[in-house]
XYZ file of C-alpha atoms in Angstrom:
128
model
C -0.015 0.192 0.048
C 1.605 3.284 -0.905
C 2.875 5.548 2.436
C 0.240 8.432 0.797
C -2.865 6.283 0.970
C -1.129 5.098 4.989
C -1.352 8.526 5.786
C -4.089 9.506 4.271
C -6.635 7.200 6.126
C -4.672 7.076 9.262
C -5.278 10.732 9.088
C -9.350 9.823 8.085
C -9.295 7.304 11.279
C -8.368 10.745 14.036
C -10.971 12.224 12.210
C -13.172 9.785 12.982
C -12.583 9.135 16.311
C -12.249 13.341 17.041
C -16.027 13.586 15.050
C -16.689 10.246 17.504
C -16.211 11.193 20.686
C -17.758 14.613 19.155
C -21.029 13.712 18.815
C -21.040 11.063 22.012
C -21.098 14.526 23.901
C -23.228 16.039 22.025
C -25.750 13.208 22.272
C -25.096 12.939 25.886
C -25.637 16.618 26.616
C -28.592 17.327 28.243
C -27.082 14.560 30.640
C -23.980 16.072 31.139
C -25.492 19.479 31.394
C -24.065 21.231 28.599
C -26.630 21.655 26.326
C -24.526 24.728 24.260
C -22.731 21.678 23.138
C -25.443 21.470 20.470
C -23.917 24.651 18.327
C -21.270 21.675 17.962
C -23.719 19.450 15.530
C -22.053 21.641 12.255
C -18.458 20.822 13.573
C -19.171 17.825 14.076
C -20.709 17.071 10.043
C -17.861 18.328 8.693
C -15.363 16.177 10.870
C -16.983 13.236 10.131
C -18.519 13.676 5.988
C -15.422 15.734 5.195
C -12.548 14.545 6.770
C -13.310 11.494 7.630
C -15.251 9.607 4.333
C -14.117 12.465 1.629
C -10.139 11.787 3.137
C -10.899 8.068 3.506
C -12.029 8.082 -0.253
C -9.571 9.409 -1.307
C -6.578 7.307 0.198
C -8.349 4.023 -1.230
C -8.455 5.922 -4.661
C -4.655 6.662 -4.719
C -4.225 2.904 -3.959
C -6.814 1.158 -6.662
C -6.738 2.993 -9.081
C -5.056 1.689 -11.473
C -0.806 3.066 -11.774
C 0.289 3.858 -15.461
C 3.478 6.126 -15.568
C 3.082 6.821 -11.545
C 5.569 6.031 -9.006
C 3.432 5.467 -5.729
C 6.900 5.932 -3.281
C 7.109 9.686 -4.973
C 3.633 10.906 -6.009
C 3.125 14.256 -7.968
C 3.042 17.264 -6.140
C -0.853 17.756 -6.841
C -2.243 15.152 -5.041
C 0.012 15.142 -1.797
C -1.063 18.932 -1.978
C -4.918 17.370 -2.399
C -4.668 15.554 0.780
C -2.900 18.579 2.594
C -5.668 21.463 1.517
C -8.622 19.208 2.510
C -7.339 18.843 6.105
C -6.459 22.957 6.098
C -9.669 23.326 5.190
C -11.645 21.461 7.754
C -9.877 22.748 9.685
C -10.200 26.117 8.640
C -14.051 25.036 8.611
C -13.678 24.173 12.057
C -11.657 27.479 13.006
C -14.712 29.364 11.637
C -13.925 30.424 8.251
C -16.578 28.686 6.287
C -15.609 30.082 2.640
C -11.873 29.595 2.702
C -12.272 25.930 4.546
C -14.663 25.177 1.221
C -12.664 26.691 -0.746
C -9.872 24.799 -0.052
C -11.512 21.793 0.371
C -12.813 22.259 -3.580
C -8.885 22.946 -4.531
C -8.231 19.449 -2.532
C -10.988 18.131 -4.874
C -9.607 19.730 -8.210
C -6.304 18.595 -7.211
C -6.764 15.704 -6.486
C -8.813 14.771 -9.676
C -6.192 16.188 -12.183
C -4.058 13.776 -10.433
C -6.870 10.459 -10.796
C -8.253 11.567 -14.417
C -5.859 10.379 -16.439
C -5.523 6.555 -14.129
C -9.452 6.170 -14.622
C -9.254 4.264 -18.270
C -12.292 2.535 -19.782
C -12.535 -1.025 -20.835
C -14.216 -2.007 -24.205
C -15.729 -5.094 -23.839
C -15.732 -7.372 -26.756
C -17.791 -10.405 -28.296
C -16.701 -13.500 -28.026
C-alpha cells in the first residue's frame, strides 16, 4: 500500500475518532448539563463527512486506481497537496472560516481529480 494512502487513512481515522467523540458528547449534552454543545453539530458533521469519509475515499482511490507511469513512492506534488488542502479546509471550517475552508476543500478535490482522471481508463468489451 502506498505511503500516501497509509497517511491519508490514518488522518481519516483521526477525524473519525474525534468526530465520533464529539458526536457522543453532543448526544449526551443534556445528561452532562452542556446544552450549548448543540452548536457543535456542524463541526461534528464536517469532521465525519469531509474529514473522515472524503479523505478515506480519496486515500483508497489513490491506492486502487491503476498506476500507469505513476511512482507511488514519490507521488506528484498536486496529489500530496490535495490531502494537505483537504485537511486545511476542514481545519478552516472548524475554525469558523467557512468560505476559506470550502475553497480549500474544492481545490483539494480539483487537485485530486487532475491526478486521478488519467488513471481511470475505460475498457472495451468485445463479443466472443
